[in-house]
PDB file of C-alpha atoms in Angstrom:
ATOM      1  CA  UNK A   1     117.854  84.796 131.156  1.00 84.00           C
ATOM      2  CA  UNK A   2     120.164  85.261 127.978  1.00 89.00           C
ATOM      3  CA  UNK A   3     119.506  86.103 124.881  1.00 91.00           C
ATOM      4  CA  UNK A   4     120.957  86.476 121.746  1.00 91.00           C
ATOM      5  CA  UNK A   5     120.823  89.979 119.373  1.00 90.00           C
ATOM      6  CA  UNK A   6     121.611  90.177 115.929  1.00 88.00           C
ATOM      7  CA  UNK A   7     122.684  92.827 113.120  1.00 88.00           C
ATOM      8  CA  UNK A   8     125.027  95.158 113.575  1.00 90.00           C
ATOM      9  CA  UNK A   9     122.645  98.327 114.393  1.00 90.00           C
ATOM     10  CA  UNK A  10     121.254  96.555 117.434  1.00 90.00           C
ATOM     11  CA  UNK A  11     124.433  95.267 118.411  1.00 93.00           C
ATOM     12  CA  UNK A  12     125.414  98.751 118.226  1.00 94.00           C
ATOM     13  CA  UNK A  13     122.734 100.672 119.868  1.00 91.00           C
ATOM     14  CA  UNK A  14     122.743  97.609 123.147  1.00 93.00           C
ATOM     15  CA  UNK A  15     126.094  98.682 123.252  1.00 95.00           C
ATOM     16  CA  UNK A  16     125.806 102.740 123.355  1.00 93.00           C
ATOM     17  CA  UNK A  17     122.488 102.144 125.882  1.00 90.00           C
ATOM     18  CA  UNK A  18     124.408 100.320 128.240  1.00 90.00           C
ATOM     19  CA  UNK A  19     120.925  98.548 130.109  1.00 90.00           C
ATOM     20  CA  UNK A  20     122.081  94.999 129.450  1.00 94.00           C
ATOM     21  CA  UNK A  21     124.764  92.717 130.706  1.00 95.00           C
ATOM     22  CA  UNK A  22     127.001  92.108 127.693  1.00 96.00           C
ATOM     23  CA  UNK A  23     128.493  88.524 127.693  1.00 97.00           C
ATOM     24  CA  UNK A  24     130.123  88.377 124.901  1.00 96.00           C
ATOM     25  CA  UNK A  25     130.275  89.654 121.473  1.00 96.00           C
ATOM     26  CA  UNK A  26     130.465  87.179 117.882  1.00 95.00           C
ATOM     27  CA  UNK A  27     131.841  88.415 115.056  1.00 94.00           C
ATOM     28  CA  UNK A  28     132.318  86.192 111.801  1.00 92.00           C
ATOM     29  CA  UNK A  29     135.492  85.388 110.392  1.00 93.00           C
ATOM     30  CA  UNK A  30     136.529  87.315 107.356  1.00 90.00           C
ATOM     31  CA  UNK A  31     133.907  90.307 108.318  1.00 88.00           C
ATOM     32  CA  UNK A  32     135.626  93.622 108.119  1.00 87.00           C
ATOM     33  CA  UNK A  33     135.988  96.052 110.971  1.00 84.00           C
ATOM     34  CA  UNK A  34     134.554  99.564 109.316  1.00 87.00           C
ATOM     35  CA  UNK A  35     131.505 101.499 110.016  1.00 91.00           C
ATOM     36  CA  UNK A  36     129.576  99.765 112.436  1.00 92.00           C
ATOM     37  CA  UNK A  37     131.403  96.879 113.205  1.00 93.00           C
ATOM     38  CA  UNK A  38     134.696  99.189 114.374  1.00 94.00           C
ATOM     39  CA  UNK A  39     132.043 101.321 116.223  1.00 95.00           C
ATOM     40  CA  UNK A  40     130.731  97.647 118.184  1.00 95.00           C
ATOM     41  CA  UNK A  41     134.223  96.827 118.131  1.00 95.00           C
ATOM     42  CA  UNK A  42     135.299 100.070 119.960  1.00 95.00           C
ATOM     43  CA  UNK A  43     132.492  99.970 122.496  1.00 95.00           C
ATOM     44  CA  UNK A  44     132.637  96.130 123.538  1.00 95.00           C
ATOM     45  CA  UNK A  45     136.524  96.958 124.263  1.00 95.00           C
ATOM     46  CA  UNK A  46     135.710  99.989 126.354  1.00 95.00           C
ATOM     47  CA  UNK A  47     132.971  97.963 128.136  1.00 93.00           C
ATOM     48  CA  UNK A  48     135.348  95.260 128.800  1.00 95.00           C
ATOM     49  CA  UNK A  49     133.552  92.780 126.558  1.00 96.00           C
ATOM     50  CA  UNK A  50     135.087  89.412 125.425  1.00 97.00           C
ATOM     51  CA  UNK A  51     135.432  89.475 121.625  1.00 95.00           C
ATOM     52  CA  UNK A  52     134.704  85.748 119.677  1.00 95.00           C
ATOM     53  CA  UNK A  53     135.485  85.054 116.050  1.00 94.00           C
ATOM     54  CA  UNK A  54     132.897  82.110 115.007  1.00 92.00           C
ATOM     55  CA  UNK A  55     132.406  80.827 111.812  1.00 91.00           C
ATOM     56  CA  UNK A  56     129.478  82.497 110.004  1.00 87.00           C
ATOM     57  CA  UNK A  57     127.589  79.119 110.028  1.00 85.00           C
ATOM     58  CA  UNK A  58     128.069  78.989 113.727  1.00 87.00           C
ATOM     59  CA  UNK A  59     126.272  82.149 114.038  1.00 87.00           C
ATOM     60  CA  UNK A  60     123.322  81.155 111.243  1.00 82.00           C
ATOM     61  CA  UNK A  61     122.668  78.053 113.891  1.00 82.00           C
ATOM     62  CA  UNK A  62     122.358  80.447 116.483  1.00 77.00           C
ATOM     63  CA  UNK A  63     119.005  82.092 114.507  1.00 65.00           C
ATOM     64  CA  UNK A  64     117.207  80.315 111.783  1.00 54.00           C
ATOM     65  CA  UNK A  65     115.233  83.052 110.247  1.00 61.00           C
ATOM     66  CA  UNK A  66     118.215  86.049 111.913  1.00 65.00           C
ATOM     67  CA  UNK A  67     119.826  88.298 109.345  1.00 81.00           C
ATOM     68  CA  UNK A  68     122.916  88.664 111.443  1.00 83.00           C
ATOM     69  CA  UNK A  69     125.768  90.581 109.117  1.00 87.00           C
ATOM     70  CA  UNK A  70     128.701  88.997 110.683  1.00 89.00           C
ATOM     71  CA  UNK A  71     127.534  90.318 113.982  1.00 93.00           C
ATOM     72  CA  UNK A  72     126.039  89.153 117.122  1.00 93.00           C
ATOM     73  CA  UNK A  73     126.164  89.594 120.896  1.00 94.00           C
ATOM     74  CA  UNK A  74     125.163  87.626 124.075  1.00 95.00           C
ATOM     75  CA  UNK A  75     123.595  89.536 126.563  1.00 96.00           C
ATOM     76  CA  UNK A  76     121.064  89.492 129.436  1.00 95.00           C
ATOM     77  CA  UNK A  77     117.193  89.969 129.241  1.00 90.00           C
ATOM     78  CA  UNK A  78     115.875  93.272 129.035  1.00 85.00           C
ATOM     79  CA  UNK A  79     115.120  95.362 132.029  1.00 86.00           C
ATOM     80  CA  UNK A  80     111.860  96.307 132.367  1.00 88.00           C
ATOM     81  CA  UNK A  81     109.954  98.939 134.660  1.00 90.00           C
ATOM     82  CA  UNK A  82     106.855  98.959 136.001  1.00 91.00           C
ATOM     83  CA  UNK A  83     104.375 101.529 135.178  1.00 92.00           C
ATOM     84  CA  UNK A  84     104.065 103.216 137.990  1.00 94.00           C
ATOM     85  CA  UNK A  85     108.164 103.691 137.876  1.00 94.00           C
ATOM     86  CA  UNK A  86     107.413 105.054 133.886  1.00 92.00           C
ATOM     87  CA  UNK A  87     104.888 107.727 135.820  1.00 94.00           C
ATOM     88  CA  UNK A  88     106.830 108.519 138.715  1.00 94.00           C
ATOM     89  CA  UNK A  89     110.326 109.101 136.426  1.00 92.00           C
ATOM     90  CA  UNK A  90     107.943 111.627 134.373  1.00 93.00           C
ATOM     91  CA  UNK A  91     106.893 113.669 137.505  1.00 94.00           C
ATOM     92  CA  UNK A  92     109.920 113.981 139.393  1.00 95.00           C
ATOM     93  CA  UNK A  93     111.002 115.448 136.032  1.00 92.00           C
ATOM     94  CA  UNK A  94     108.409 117.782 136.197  1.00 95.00           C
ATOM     95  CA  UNK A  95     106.173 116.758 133.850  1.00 94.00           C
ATOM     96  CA  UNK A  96     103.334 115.387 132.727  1.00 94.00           C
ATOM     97  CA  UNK A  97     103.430 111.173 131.881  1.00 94.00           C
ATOM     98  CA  UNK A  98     103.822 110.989 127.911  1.00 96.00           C
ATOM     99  CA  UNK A  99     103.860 107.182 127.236  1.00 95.00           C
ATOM    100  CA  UNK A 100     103.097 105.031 123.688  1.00 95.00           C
ATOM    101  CA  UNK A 101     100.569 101.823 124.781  1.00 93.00           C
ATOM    102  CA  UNK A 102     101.459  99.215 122.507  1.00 90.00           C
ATOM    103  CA  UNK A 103      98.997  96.055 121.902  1.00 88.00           C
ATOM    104  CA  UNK A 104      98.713  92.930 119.875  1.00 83.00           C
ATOM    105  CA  UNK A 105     101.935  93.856 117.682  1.00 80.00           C
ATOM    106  CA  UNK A 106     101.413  91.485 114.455  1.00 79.00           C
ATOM    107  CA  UNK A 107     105.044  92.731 113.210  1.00 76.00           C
ATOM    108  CA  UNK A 108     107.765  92.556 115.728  1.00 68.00           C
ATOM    109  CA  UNK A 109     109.495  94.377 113.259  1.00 71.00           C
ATOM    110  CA  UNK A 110     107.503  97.001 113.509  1.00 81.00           C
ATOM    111  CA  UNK A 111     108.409  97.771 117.185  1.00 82.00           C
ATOM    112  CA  UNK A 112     112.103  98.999 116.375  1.00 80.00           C
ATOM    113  CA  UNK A 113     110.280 101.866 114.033  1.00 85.00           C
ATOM    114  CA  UNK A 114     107.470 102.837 116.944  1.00 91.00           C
ATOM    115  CA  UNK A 115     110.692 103.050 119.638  1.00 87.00           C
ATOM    116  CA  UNK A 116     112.675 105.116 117.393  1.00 87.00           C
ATOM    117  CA  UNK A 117     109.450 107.451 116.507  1.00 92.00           C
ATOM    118  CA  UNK A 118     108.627 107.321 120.255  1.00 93.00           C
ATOM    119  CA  UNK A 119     111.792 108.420 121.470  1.00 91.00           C
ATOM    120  CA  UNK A 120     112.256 111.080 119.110  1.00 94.00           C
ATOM    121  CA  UNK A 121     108.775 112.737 120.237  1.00 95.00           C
ATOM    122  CA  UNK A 122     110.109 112.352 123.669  1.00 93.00           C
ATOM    123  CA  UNK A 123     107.937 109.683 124.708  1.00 95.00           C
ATOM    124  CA  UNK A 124     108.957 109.162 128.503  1.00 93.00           C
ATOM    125  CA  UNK A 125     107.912 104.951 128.312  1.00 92.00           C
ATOM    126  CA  UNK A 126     106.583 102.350 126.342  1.00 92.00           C
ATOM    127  CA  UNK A 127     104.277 100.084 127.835  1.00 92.00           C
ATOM    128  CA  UNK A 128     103.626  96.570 126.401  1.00 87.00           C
ATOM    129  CA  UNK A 129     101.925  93.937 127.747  1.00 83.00           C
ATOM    130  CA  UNK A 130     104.021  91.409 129.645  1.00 77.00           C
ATOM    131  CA  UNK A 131     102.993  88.753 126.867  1.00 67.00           C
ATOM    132  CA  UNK A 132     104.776  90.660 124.023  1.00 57.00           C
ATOM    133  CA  UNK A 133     107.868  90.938 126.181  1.00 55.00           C
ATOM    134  CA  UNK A 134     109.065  87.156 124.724  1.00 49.00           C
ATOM    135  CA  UNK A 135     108.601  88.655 120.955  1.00 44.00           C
TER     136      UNK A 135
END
């Protein structure tokens, strides 16, 4: 399954993690290549992924409601674990399982604040319910 990710912070961050299958990257014509766009730039060269200038429409089609800045990339779904590998990963580490449960999210958006939060407490998973996995 593809899928589509837009903005140039997830872009970015898909890159660094290196967990997907990159297809391509889109960047719009006329969008400059500082900050974080040379940083996606950098990273989808060293990764050995095909660069395509689109016209900016061409990536508003791609998302109706997606506030893409210029930037989007084509990748594969997300990799998920099972539990029991979240639990396992934890103890062979040591330690004990420290995981975030996550239900009936109303706010998709609110999930890129919980994973950041998570991960900087050291949060060994996130566990979701396999419904919320099409958000």
């Amino acid at each position: 399954m593809r899928e589509v990710l837009y903005g140039r912070q997830p872009v970015v961050e898909t890159l660094r993690a290196g967990r997907r299958q990159i297809f391509k990257l889109m960047l719009a014509h006329g969008v400059r290549a500082t900050g974080t766009v040379d940083e996606a730039l950098a990273l989808a060269s060293r990764s050995g992924v095909p660069l395509q200038e689109v016209e900016r429409s061409a990536l508003d089609r791609l998302g109706s409601e997606a506030h893409h800045q210029g930037l989007a990339a084509e990748v594969s779904g997300y990799p998920y674990v099972e539990l029991s590998e979240l639990v396992e990963a934890a103890r062979r580490g040591g330690e004990a399982p420290f995981l975030l449960l996550l239900d009936h999210l109303l706010d998709p958006q609110n999930l890129g604040s919980l994973l950041r939060s998570a991960d900087a407490a050291g949060v060994h998973g996130v566990v979701i319910p396999a419904g919320e996995r099409r958000r």
